[in-house]
Amino acid sequence: MDVSEKGHTADYNEDEARLASLGYKQNMKRQFTGLQNFGFTLTNSSVLIGIVPLFGFGMITGGPVVAIWGWLLVAFFVMFIGLGMAEICSTYPTAGGLYYWTAKLGGPKWGPMFSWYEAWFNMLGQFAGCSGSVLAAGTFMNSMIHIWNENYELDGKKNFYIMAALMILAGVINTAGGRALKIASLVSVFVHIVGTLVIVIVVLVGAPTLRSADFVFTTFEDQTGYTTSSNASPVLVFMLGLLQSQWSMLGYDASAHMSEETEKSYVNGPRGILMSIFASVMIGLCLALALTFGIQDYNATIASPIGAAQQIFIDTAGKTGGSILIFIIVFAGFLCGIATVAANSRMLYAFARDGGLPFSPFWTVLNKRTGMPLRLVWLSVIVIIILALPSLGSTATLSAISGISIIGFTVSYAIPILLRITVGAETFVQHEFNLGRFSKPIGWVACIWTAFIFIIFNLPQSWPVENMDTFNFTPAAVGFLLIFTTSTWFLSARHWFKGPISEIALQELDGIVPANFGDKTEVEESK
């Protein structure tokens, strides 16, 4: 059948042909539409479970100025990162996503080493992001219980137990197969869009009084200790406060990781990345404005034992209405866990498929019923739960996990973009989505922003650091990963890890793959 004919078969063969040209067989089922791919990606980035749980952090680290203007600033630079990723995704739509892109763009000389770092940093971002999101959901669930039972004590242990239960349930839904994931994806789109509208309308309409525009757009607040206990500039506090916004705009690489299961992935992959960023920006801005306008007593809100956002919900919607709004956040966090586990397992599958994980043959076995890497689904669940263990003894866990996630994600986003505009510039072939002559300037802006936030979010989040409750363990986690990846590379992996391994020759799809299909990278590497 000609690929121009109507019908699912033609679309499937085009996707299969492109995947074959990249060296892989169509092992996983290609069963998701572009809308479902967008749903996974929007859920993975989950603004509801990003900006709302960290709203209190933003209010003491810059205040309303950071919540509104910081959001717009981060959104501006994140779009540069998204554009750079979307262009590469159109050319390389594989489950390996950024890991595969890095290997191809780095070429034989740099590809293996950079793809090694890429895979581990992306895994750190994925795992930490999911751990933080579902931990936030557990924290909100705990708050809701306390609202109805004042004798119920809030503590990190209970947050962790609820988080672990939600993650196990997310693993069960992933195990159920594609139908369950499709439903979860569509429900997630509904929750994130309709849920946001409900929260915004209820908070603004139900608030006894609304803050002035002057308060919302110009008020700066520092309760970190930086400007009072040191000679630090308010600008530093503002930059630290960007953590709230940056954490809410991550995870859009899920569109690439789900590409081998998405129809017309060379178009829907890039579209999923950019649509999720745009939707996240609009959803987040509406939430930030509503929550800030809805603050009643500023000091009481940020000091509330149930959390700043939860207190705003109760103040504006009452006990019952506020609990419903809180549950929306809990449900969004749970859906985020489902989508992130799906994306994590696909990335791990691609890495293990190329021999990057210990006992790779064991991990790459696909379940016969679902056609999915279920062993890696449960590996993801276990690692994500382990990352939340510090919440048992530190109240600063969520902001610290957020910082770890940001570093892991953004570094993994920047590596292929950097290679695309440097060593891979001559061999990269643009496909359906491309930036034309703007690729390099857009890429450089994305890389510079990444370097900036790498430095900022490794700094202490308050000053002075007196105990574990105020200790930012992001540098420890990132430092450990750097030591691990560097030592394993030079001591072992450089001798055997070559990056993505081709599973098939193009001739195996004779009659489906056009004779002139392929890119200059593969042609030159075969010489």
Short mmCIF file of C-alpha atoms in Angstrom, two decimals:
data_model
loop_
_atom_site.label_atom_id
_atom_site.label_comp_id
_atom_site.label_asym_id
_atom_site.label_seq_id
_atom_site.Cartn_x
_atom_site.Cartn_y
_atom_site.Cartn_z
CA MET A 1 0.00 0.00 0.00
CA ASP A 2 1.31 3.42 -0.87
CA VAL A 3 2.06 5.60 2.15
CA SER A 4 -0.09 8.34 0.68
CA GLU A 5 -3.22 6.22 0.91
CA LYS A 6 -5.64 6.69 3.76
CA GLY A 7 -5.78 4.32 6.68
CA HIS A 8 -3.88 3.27 9.73
CA THR A 9 -1.64 0.80 7.85
CA ALA A 10 0.02 3.49 5.77
CA ASP A 11 0.64 5.68 8.82
CA TYR A 12 2.02 2.71 10.71
CA ASN A 13 4.37 1.71 7.89
CA GLU A 14 5.76 5.23 7.65
CA ASP A 15 6.50 5.23 11.38
CA GLU A 16 7.97 1.74 11.17
CA ALA A 17 10.13 2.73 8.23
CA ARG A 18 11.53 5.75 10.03
CA LEU A 19 12.20 3.72 13.14
CA ALA A 20 13.97 1.12 11.01
CA SER A 21 16.13 3.84 9.44
CA LEU A 22 17.26 4.68 12.97
CA GLY A 23 18.20 1.06 13.57
CA TYR A 24 15.30 -0.34 15.60
CA LYS A 25 12.48 -2.83 15.11
CA GLN A 26 8.90 -1.97 15.95
CA ASN A 27 8.79 -4.05 19.15
CA MET A 28 6.36 -2.00 21.22
CA LYS A 29 2.80 -1.47 20.03
CA ARG A 30 2.19 1.79 18.17
CA GLN A 31 -1.18 2.52 19.74
CA PHE A 32 -1.29 6.16 20.88
CA THR A 33 -2.63 9.14 18.95
CA GLY A 34 -1.12 12.61 18.94
CA LEU A 35 -3.68 13.77 21.51
CA GLN A 36 -2.84 10.88 23.82
CA ASN A 37 0.87 11.63 23.41
CA PHE A 38 0.12 15.24 24.35
CA GLY A 39 -1.83 13.97 27.35
CA PHE A 40 1.14 11.94 28.58
CA THR A 41 3.46 14.90 28.12
CA LEU A 42 1.17 17.43 29.79
CA THR A 43 0.70 15.03 32.70
CA ASN A 44 4.42 14.38 32.97
CA SER A 45 5.12 18.12 33.27
CA SER A 46 1.97 18.55 35.47
CA VAL A 47 1.85 22.24 36.34
CA LEU A 48 -0.86 21.59 38.92
CA ILE A 49 1.51 19.46 40.95
CA GLY A 50 4.40 21.86 40.32
CA ILE A 51 3.41 25.44 40.95
CA VAL A 52 0.77 24.75 43.64
CA PRO A 53 2.80 22.64 46.11
CA LEU A 54 5.77 25.02 45.87
CA PHE A 55 3.64 28.15 46.13
CA GLY A 56 4.65 28.61 49.76
CA PHE A 57 8.31 28.31 48.80
CA GLY A 58 7.84 31.07 46.23
CA MET A 59 6.07 33.31 48.72
CA ILE A 60 9.06 33.33 51.11
CA THR A 61 11.66 33.37 48.31
CA GLY A 62 10.74 36.53 46.47
CA GLY A 63 7.01 36.67 47.07
CA PRO A 64 4.39 37.64 44.47
CA VAL A 65 7.02 39.15 42.18
CA VAL A 66 8.63 35.74 41.76
CA ALA A 67 5.29 33.95 41.37
CA ILE A 68 4.20 36.14 38.45
CA TRP A 69 7.22 37.73 36.76
CA GLY A 70 9.45 34.77 37.57
CA TRP A 71 6.94 32.49 35.88
CA LEU A 72 6.97 34.56 32.69
CA LEU A 73 10.77 34.78 32.72
CA VAL A 74 11.20 31.02 33.04
CA ALA A 75 8.52 30.39 30.41
CA PHE A 76 10.40 32.59 27.94
CA PHE A 77 13.63 30.61 28.25
CA VAL A 78 11.97 27.19 28.48
CA MET A 79 10.40 27.80 25.08
CA PHE A 80 13.91 28.05 23.61
CA ILE A 81 14.75 24.66 25.10
CA GLY A 82 11.50 23.20 23.79
CA LEU A 83 12.06 24.48 20.27
CA GLY A 84 15.56 23.00 20.17
CA MET A 85 14.28 19.64 21.39
CA ALA A 86 11.30 19.58 19.02
CA GLU A 87 13.53 20.02 15.99
CA ILE A 88 15.73 17.08 16.99
CA CYS A 89 12.70 14.94 17.90
CA SER A 90 11.31 15.32 14.39
CA THR A 91 14.48 13.76 12.99
CA TYR A 92 15.00 11.07 15.65
CA PRO A 93 11.59 9.87 16.98
CA THR A 94 12.72 7.00 19.24
CA ALA A 95 11.94 5.83 22.78
CA GLY A 96 15.52 6.64 23.73
CA GLY A 97 14.71 10.27 23.11
CA LEU A 98 17.49 12.57 24.24
CA TYR A 99 19.85 9.67 24.87
CA TYR A 100 19.58 8.52 21.25
CA TRP A 101 19.77 12.10 19.95
CA THR A 102 22.98 12.68 21.87
CA ALA A 103 24.64 9.57 20.48
CA LYS A 104 23.78 10.46 16.89
CA LEU A 105 24.65 14.14 17.14
CA GLY A 106 27.94 13.44 18.93
CA GLY A 107 29.07 11.08 16.18
CA PRO A 108 31.53 8.20 16.66
CA LYS A 109 34.01 10.36 18.57
CA TRP A 110 31.81 12.08 21.17
CA GLY A 111 28.51 10.21 20.92
CA PRO A 112 29.22 7.26 23.26
CA MET A 113 30.61 9.38 26.12
CA PHE A 114 27.97 12.11 25.97
CA SER A 115 25.13 9.60 25.58
CA TRP A 116 26.40 7.85 28.72
CA TYR A 117 26.14 11.08 30.71
CA GLU A 118 22.88 11.95 28.97
CA ALA A 119 21.16 8.72 29.94
CA TRP A 120 22.05 8.98 33.62
CA PHE A 121 21.18 12.68 33.95
CA ASN A 122 17.85 12.14 32.22
CA MET A 123 17.13 9.22 34.53
CA LEU A 124 17.94 11.43 37.53
CA GLY A 125 15.54 14.09 36.30
CA GLN A 126 12.79 11.59 35.52
CA PHE A 127 13.04 9.75 38.82
CA ALA A 128 13.42 12.85 41.00
CA GLY A 129 10.64 14.68 39.16
CA CYS A 130 8.18 11.86 39.68
CA SER A 131 9.27 11.36 43.27
CA GLY A 132 8.73 15.04 44.05
CA SER A 133 5.38 15.22 42.26
CA VAL A 134 3.85 12.19 43.96
CA LEU A 135 5.37 13.19 47.32
CA ALA A 136 3.60 16.53 46.90
CA ALA A 137 0.36 14.64 46.21
CA GLY A 138 0.93 12.65 49.41
CA THR A 139 1.55 15.87 51.35
CA PHE A 140 -1.70 17.40 50.07
CA MET A 141 -3.62 14.22 50.94
CA ASN A 142 -2.17 14.41 54.45
CA SER A 143 -3.26 18.05 54.70
CA MET A 144 -6.79 17.15 53.66
CA ILE A 145 -7.01 14.53 56.39
CA HIS A 146 -5.76 17.08 58.96
CA ILE A 147 -8.40 19.59 57.88
CA TRP A 148 -11.16 17.15 58.83
CA ASN A 149 -9.40 15.78 61.89
CA GLU A 150 -7.36 18.38 63.79
CA ASN A 151 -5.96 15.68 66.09
CA TYR A 152 -4.30 14.05 63.09
CA GLU A 153 -0.61 14.97 63.23
CA LEU A 154 1.20 16.01 60.08
CA ASP A 155 4.67 14.54 59.57
CA GLY A 156 7.03 13.43 56.84
CA LYS A 157 6.52 9.73 57.54
CA LYS A 158 2.83 9.89 56.67
CA ASN A 159 3.60 11.90 53.53
CA PHE A 160 6.02 9.16 52.48
CA TYR A 161 3.62 6.29 53.16
CA ILE A 162 0.86 7.90 51.10
CA MET A 163 3.35 8.65 48.33
CA ALA A 164 4.54 5.02 48.27
CA ALA A 165 0.95 3.76 48.07
CA LEU A 166 0.17 6.10 45.16
CA MET A 167 3.30 4.97 43.32
CA ILE A 168 2.42 1.30 43.71
CA LEU A 169 -1.04 2.03 42.31
CA ALA A 170 0.57 3.93 39.41
CA GLY A 171 2.68 0.83 38.73
CA VAL A 172 -0.44 -1.36 38.72
CA ILE A 173 -2.15 0.90 36.15
CA ASN A 174 0.97 0.81 33.93
CA THR A 175 0.94 -2.98 34.24
CA ALA A 176 -2.69 -3.09 33.06
CA GLY A 177 -1.55 -2.10 29.58
CA GLY A 178 -2.19 0.35 26.79
CA ARG A 179 -5.93 0.74 27.30
CA ALA A 180 -5.45 1.83 30.91
CA LEU A 181 -2.73 4.29 29.89
CA LYS A 182 -4.91 5.74 27.14
CA ILE A 183 -7.72 6.36 29.61
CA ALA A 184 -5.32 7.86 32.16
CA SER A 185 -3.90 10.15 29.48
CA LEU A 186 -7.28 11.53 28.43
CA VAL A 187 -8.45 11.88 32.04
CA SER A 188 -5.26 13.78 32.77
CA VAL A 189 -5.88 16.33 30.02
CA PHE A 190 -9.38 16.86 31.44
CA VAL A 191 -8.12 17.21 35.04
CA HIS A 192 -5.34 19.64 34.18
CA ILE A 193 -7.52 21.90 32.05
CA VAL A 194 -10.89 21.69 33.83
CA GLY A 195 -9.26 21.33 37.26
CA THR A 196 -7.29 24.52 36.69
CA LEU A 197 -10.43 26.40 35.62
CA VAL A 198 -12.27 25.17 38.73
CA ILE A 199 -9.44 26.24 41.06
CA VAL A 200 -9.05 29.66 39.42
CA ILE A 201 -12.77 30.43 39.39
CA VAL A 202 -13.45 29.16 42.91
CA VAL A 203 -10.49 31.02 44.45
CA LEU A 204 -11.25 34.33 42.72
CA VAL A 205 -15.02 34.21 43.23
CA GLY A 206 -14.93 32.75 46.74
CA ALA A 207 -12.22 34.98 48.20
CA PRO A 208 -13.65 37.32 50.91
CA THR A 209 -11.28 39.99 49.58
CA LEU A 210 -8.91 40.09 46.65
CA ARG A 211 -5.41 41.50 46.83
CA SER A 212 -4.65 44.63 44.83
CA ALA A 213 -2.85 44.52 41.52
CA ASP A 214 -0.05 46.51 43.13
CA PHE A 215 0.45 43.74 45.70
CA VAL A 216 0.33 40.96 43.10
CA PHE A 217 2.71 42.51 40.58
CA THR A 218 5.16 44.50 42.70
CA THR A 219 5.48 42.98 46.19
CA PHE A 220 8.85 41.41 47.00
CA GLU A 221 9.26 39.26 50.08
CA ASP A 222 12.36 37.59 51.52
CA GLN A 223 12.10 35.20 54.43
CA THR A 224 15.08 33.09 53.40
CA GLY A 225 17.50 35.05 55.58
CA TYR A 226 19.71 36.07 52.66
CA THR A 227 18.99 39.81 52.74
CA THR A 228 18.71 39.98 56.53
CA SER A 229 21.53 37.65 57.63
CA SER A 230 24.00 38.53 54.90
CA ASN A 231 24.74 41.21 52.35
CA ALA A 232 23.08 39.26 49.56
CA SER A 233 21.17 41.18 46.92
CA PRO A 234 17.39 40.74 46.52
CA VAL A 235 18.22 39.68 42.97
CA LEU A 236 19.77 36.48 44.35
CA VAL A 237 16.60 35.74 46.30
CA PHE A 238 14.53 36.34 43.16
CA MET A 239 16.71 33.90 41.22
CA LEU A 240 16.41 31.25 43.93
CA GLY A 241 12.64 31.70 43.82
CA LEU A 242 12.60 30.71 40.15
CA LEU A 243 12.77 27.11 41.37
CA GLN A 244 8.97 27.11 41.74
CA SER A 245 8.45 28.04 38.10
CA GLN A 246 11.27 25.98 36.59
CA TRP A 247 10.14 22.79 38.32
CA SER A 248 6.66 23.30 36.87
CA MET A 249 8.05 23.37 33.33
CA LEU A 250 9.86 20.06 33.05
CA GLY A 251 9.05 16.60 31.74
CA TYR A 252 8.05 17.53 28.21
CA ASP A 253 10.63 15.06 26.89
CA ALA A 254 7.99 12.40 27.65
CA SER A 255 6.64 13.07 24.17
CA ALA A 256 9.88 11.74 22.70
CA HIS A 257 10.05 8.73 25.02
CA MET A 258 6.55 7.67 23.94
CA SER A 259 7.30 8.21 20.23
CA GLU A 260 7.78 4.53 19.35
CA GLU A 261 4.19 3.97 20.51
CA THR A 262 2.75 7.10 18.88
CA GLU A 263 1.33 7.36 15.37
CA LYS A 264 3.11 9.82 13.07
CA SER A 265 5.70 10.37 15.77
CA TYR A 266 7.89 12.52 13.53
CA VAL A 267 5.09 15.14 13.65
CA ASN A 268 3.24 14.34 16.88
CA GLY A 269 6.44 14.06 18.92
CA PRO A 270 7.59 17.67 18.33
CA ARG A 271 3.99 18.84 18.53
CA GLY A 272 3.57 17.16 21.92
CA ILE A 273 6.67 18.92 23.28
CA LEU A 274 5.63 22.41 22.19
CA MET A 275 1.91 22.04 22.94
CA SER A 276 2.65 20.83 26.46
CA ILE A 277 4.97 23.78 27.14
CA PHE A 278 2.42 26.29 25.84
CA ALA A 279 -0.41 24.67 27.80
CA SER A 280 1.76 24.55 30.93
CA VAL A 281 2.62 28.25 30.63
CA MET A 282 -1.03 29.27 30.33
CA ILE A 283 -2.24 26.93 33.08
CA GLY A 284 0.55 28.00 35.42
CA LEU A 285 0.03 31.70 34.87
CA CYS A 286 -3.68 31.40 35.64
CA LEU A 287 -2.93 29.45 38.82
CA ALA A 288 -0.21 31.86 39.97
CA LEU A 289 -2.49 34.87 39.48
CA ALA A 290 -5.47 33.26 41.20
CA LEU A 291 -3.50 32.04 44.21
CA THR A 292 -1.72 35.37 44.67
CA PHE A 293 -4.90 37.45 44.36
CA GLY A 294 -6.60 35.02 46.75
CA ILE A 295 -4.16 35.41 49.66
CA GLN A 296 -6.01 36.71 52.72
CA ASP A 297 -3.49 37.04 55.57
CA TYR A 298 -0.01 36.85 54.03
CA ASN A 299 1.95 35.87 57.13
CA ALA A 300 -0.69 33.40 58.33
CA THR A 301 -0.80 31.81 54.87
CA ILE A 302 2.92 31.14 54.56
CA ALA A 303 3.09 29.94 58.18
CA SER A 304 0.09 27.61 57.88
CA PRO A 305 0.86 24.05 59.06
CA ILE A 306 -1.16 22.57 56.19
CA GLY A 307 0.71 24.58 53.52
CA ALA A 308 0.26 27.95 51.82
CA ALA A 309 -1.81 26.81 48.83
CA GLN A 310 -3.99 24.58 51.00
CA GLN A 311 -4.65 27.50 53.34
CA ILE A 312 -5.71 29.70 50.41
CA PHE A 313 -8.12 26.98 49.28
CA ILE A 314 -9.70 26.80 52.74
CA ASP A 315 -9.85 30.60 53.12
CA THR A 316 -11.58 31.06 49.77
CA ALA A 317 -13.72 27.92 49.41
CA GLY A 318 -14.37 26.78 52.96
CA LYS A 319 -13.65 23.41 54.50
CA THR A 320 -15.58 21.30 51.99
CA GLY A 321 -14.80 23.31 48.87
CA GLY A 322 -11.16 23.68 49.86
CA SER A 323 -10.88 19.93 50.35
CA ILE A 324 -12.22 19.38 46.82
CA LEU A 325 -9.59 21.74 45.43
CA ILE A 326 -6.91 19.94 47.41
CA PHE A 327 -8.10 16.60 46.04
CA ILE A 328 -7.73 17.95 42.48
CA ILE A 329 -4.04 18.49 43.21
CA VAL A 330 -3.73 15.00 44.74
CA PHE A 331 -5.36 13.42 41.69
CA ALA A 332 -3.13 15.42 39.32
CA GLY A 333 -0.06 14.20 41.20
CA PHE A 334 -1.25 10.61 40.97
CA LEU A 335 -1.83 10.96 37.21
CA CYS A 336 1.63 12.49 36.93
CA GLY A 337 3.04 9.39 38.61
CA ILE A 338 1.31 7.14 36.06
CA ALA A 339 2.62 9.10 33.06
CA THR A 340 6.13 9.53 34.45
CA VAL A 341 6.52 5.82 35.18
CA ALA A 342 5.47 5.13 31.59
CA ALA A 343 8.06 7.59 30.24
CA ASN A 344 10.77 6.40 32.65
CA SER A 345 10.35 2.77 31.66
CA ARG A 346 10.61 3.60 27.95
CA MET A 347 13.80 5.58 28.45
CA LEU A 348 15.27 2.77 30.56
CA TYR A 349 14.18 0.25 27.92
CA ALA A 350 16.07 2.15 25.24
CA PHE A 351 19.19 2.39 27.43
CA ALA A 352 19.03 -1.30 28.39
CA ARG A 353 18.39 -2.25 24.75
CA ASP A 354 21.82 -0.79 24.02
CA GLY A 355 23.47 -2.57 26.96
CA GLY A 356 23.69 0.47 29.22
CA LEU A 357 22.10 -1.08 32.33
CA PRO A 358 23.45 -3.93 34.43
CA PHE A 359 21.73 -7.19 33.41
CA SER A 360 20.32 -5.48 30.32
CA PRO A 361 18.91 -8.69 28.71
CA PHE A 362 16.71 -9.21 31.76
CA TRP A 363 15.30 -5.67 31.66
CA THR A 364 14.55 -5.60 27.93
CA VAL A 365 12.01 -8.43 28.04
CA LEU A 366 8.62 -7.13 26.90
CA ASN A 367 5.42 -8.45 28.41
CA LYS A 368 3.63 -10.64 25.86
CA ARG A 369 0.17 -9.36 26.78
CA THR A 370 0.87 -5.62 26.77
CA GLY A 371 4.00 -5.36 24.61
CA MET A 372 5.45 -3.09 27.32
CA PRO A 373 8.63 -3.21 29.48
CA LEU A 374 6.85 -4.07 32.72
CA ARG A 375 10.03 -5.10 34.55
CA LEU A 376 11.32 -1.57 34.02
CA VAL A 377 7.97 -0.14 35.10
CA TRP A 378 8.43 -1.70 38.53
CA LEU A 379 12.12 -0.82 38.66
CA SER A 380 11.05 2.80 38.11
CA VAL A 381 8.45 2.57 40.88
CA ILE A 382 11.02 1.23 43.36
CA VAL A 383 13.68 3.86 42.55
CA ILE A 384 11.13 6.69 42.72
CA ILE A 385 9.99 5.57 46.17
CA ILE A 386 13.60 5.27 47.38
CA LEU A 387 14.32 8.86 46.30
CA ALA A 388 11.55 10.07 48.62
CA LEU A 389 13.06 8.40 51.70
CA PRO A 390 14.72 11.66 52.94
CA SER A 391 11.20 13.01 53.54
CA LEU A 392 11.16 10.81 56.63
CA GLY A 393 13.58 13.20 58.34
CA SER A 394 13.59 16.56 56.56
CA THR A 395 10.89 19.14 55.87
CA ALA A 396 12.96 20.61 53.04
CA THR A 397 12.72 17.42 50.98
CA LEU A 398 10.27 18.63 48.32
CA SER A 399 12.24 21.75 47.38
CA ALA A 400 15.47 19.74 47.39
CA ILE A 401 14.02 16.97 45.19
CA SER A 402 12.69 19.71 42.92
CA GLY A 403 16.20 21.13 42.54
CA ILE A 404 17.62 17.69 41.77
CA SER A 405 14.93 17.12 39.17
CA ILE A 406 15.57 20.48 37.52
CA ILE A 407 19.32 19.84 37.26
CA GLY A 408 18.83 16.32 35.90
CA PHE A 409 16.23 17.32 33.34
CA THR A 410 17.71 20.57 32.07
CA VAL A 411 21.25 19.21 31.72
CA SER A 412 19.87 16.26 29.76
CA TYR A 413 17.88 18.67 27.58
CA ALA A 414 20.89 20.89 26.92
CA ILE A 415 23.40 18.16 25.95
CA PRO A 416 21.79 17.16 22.62
CA ILE A 417 20.95 20.79 21.82
CA LEU A 418 24.60 21.75 22.39
CA LEU A 419 25.81 18.91 20.17
CA ARG A 420 23.23 19.84 17.52
CA ILE A 421 24.68 23.35 17.17
CA THR A 422 28.35 22.32 17.46
CA VAL A 423 29.84 18.96 16.45
CA GLY A 424 26.58 17.69 14.94
CA ALA A 425 25.69 20.82 12.98
CA GLU A 426 27.08 19.59 9.66
CA THR A 427 25.54 16.11 9.72
CA PHE A 428 22.13 16.87 11.20
CA VAL A 429 19.29 16.72 8.65
CA GLN A 430 16.18 18.75 9.41
CA HIS A 431 12.83 17.05 8.88
CA GLU A 432 9.16 18.07 9.16
CA PHE A 433 9.67 20.40 12.11
CA ASN A 434 12.76 22.58 11.80
CA LEU A 435 14.03 25.96 12.93
CA GLY A 436 15.91 26.81 9.78
CA ARG A 437 18.69 29.34 10.26
CA PHE A 438 17.47 30.10 13.78
CA SER A 439 18.62 26.73 15.12
CA LYS A 440 21.97 27.96 16.41
CA PRO A 441 20.87 31.16 18.19
CA ILE A 442 17.93 29.35 19.77
CA GLY A 443 20.23 26.52 20.83
CA TRP A 444 22.79 28.82 22.41
CA VAL A 445 20.12 30.65 24.45
CA ALA A 446 18.84 27.28 25.71
CA CYS A 447 22.34 26.16 26.75
CA ILE A 448 23.20 29.43 28.51
CA TRP A 449 19.95 29.32 30.48
CA THR A 450 20.72 25.74 31.52
CA ALA A 451 24.18 26.71 32.77
CA PHE A 452 22.65 29.57 34.76
CA ILE A 453 20.06 27.48 36.60
CA PHE A 454 22.60 24.69 37.20
CA ILE A 455 24.54 27.15 39.35
CA ILE A 456 21.56 28.84 41.03
CA PHE A 457 19.69 25.73 42.15
CA ASN A 458 22.77 24.16 43.70
CA LEU A 459 23.00 27.08 46.16
CA PRO A 460 21.48 26.91 49.67
CA GLN A 461 17.79 27.82 49.58
CA SER A 462 18.00 29.71 52.87
CA TRP A 463 20.73 31.36 54.95
CA PRO A 464 22.32 30.47 57.27
CA VAL A 465 22.11 26.68 56.95
CA GLU A 466 21.78 25.52 60.54
CA ASN A 467 20.33 21.99 60.36
CA MET A 468 19.02 19.28 58.04
CA ASP A 469 15.63 20.98 57.75
CA THR A 470 17.25 23.81 55.79
CA PHE A 471 19.95 21.77 54.04
CA ASN A 472 19.73 21.65 50.24
CA PHE A 473 21.02 18.20 49.29
CA THR A 474 20.82 18.93 45.54
CA PRO A 475 24.63 19.43 45.26
CA ALA A 476 25.20 16.11 47.05
CA ALA A 477 22.91 14.21 44.67
CA VAL A 478 24.25 15.91 41.55
CA GLY A 479 27.84 15.52 42.76
CA PHE A 480 27.32 11.83 43.41
CA LEU A 481 25.91 11.36 39.91
CA LEU A 482 28.84 13.20 38.34
CA ILE A 483 31.34 11.07 40.26
CA PHE A 484 29.44 7.89 39.40
CA THR A 485 29.06 8.58 35.68
CA THR A 486 32.62 9.85 35.27
CA SER A 487 34.27 7.01 37.18
CA THR A 488 32.20 4.29 35.52
CA TRP A 489 32.87 5.78 32.10
CA PHE A 490 36.64 6.02 32.39
CA LEU A 491 37.13 2.83 34.39
CA SER A 492 34.78 0.60 32.44
CA ALA A 493 32.04 1.85 30.11
CA ARG A 494 34.36 3.54 27.60
CA HIS A 495 35.71 0.12 26.68
CA TRP A 496 32.36 -1.44 25.80
CA PHE A 497 29.54 1.14 25.64
CA LYS A 498 29.07 2.46 22.10
CA GLY A 499 25.67 4.08 22.42
CA PRO A 500 22.59 3.00 20.45
CA ILE A 501 22.98 -0.42 18.80
CA SER A 502 21.24 -1.01 15.49
CA GLU A 503 18.79 -3.90 15.70
CA ILE A 504 18.06 -4.26 12.00
CA ALA A 505 19.24 -3.36 8.54
CA LEU A 506 17.00 -1.21 6.39
CA GLN A 507 16.70 -4.02 3.87
CA GLU A 508 14.54 -5.98 6.33
CA LEU A 509 11.71 -3.61 5.49
CA ASP A 510 12.12 -3.90 1.75
CA GLY A 511 9.34 -2.06 -0.01
CA ILE A 512 8.53 0.12 3.00
CA VAL A 513 11.70 2.15 3.51
CA PRO A 514 12.33 4.56 0.63
CA ALA A 515 15.71 4.04 -1.00
CA ASN A 516 16.72 7.64 -0.33
CA PHE A 517 15.45 7.69 3.26
CA GLY A 518 17.99 8.26 6.02
CA ASP A 519 20.24 11.06 7.13
CA LYS A 520 23.75 12.17 6.48
CA THR A 521 24.85 11.13 9.94
CA GLU A 522 24.30 7.46 9.25
CA VAL A 523 25.77 7.69 5.77
CA GLU A 524 28.95 9.30 6.98
CA GLU A 525 29.29 6.97 9.95
CA SER A 526 29.11 3.95 7.66
CA LYS A 527 32.00 5.11 5.52
#
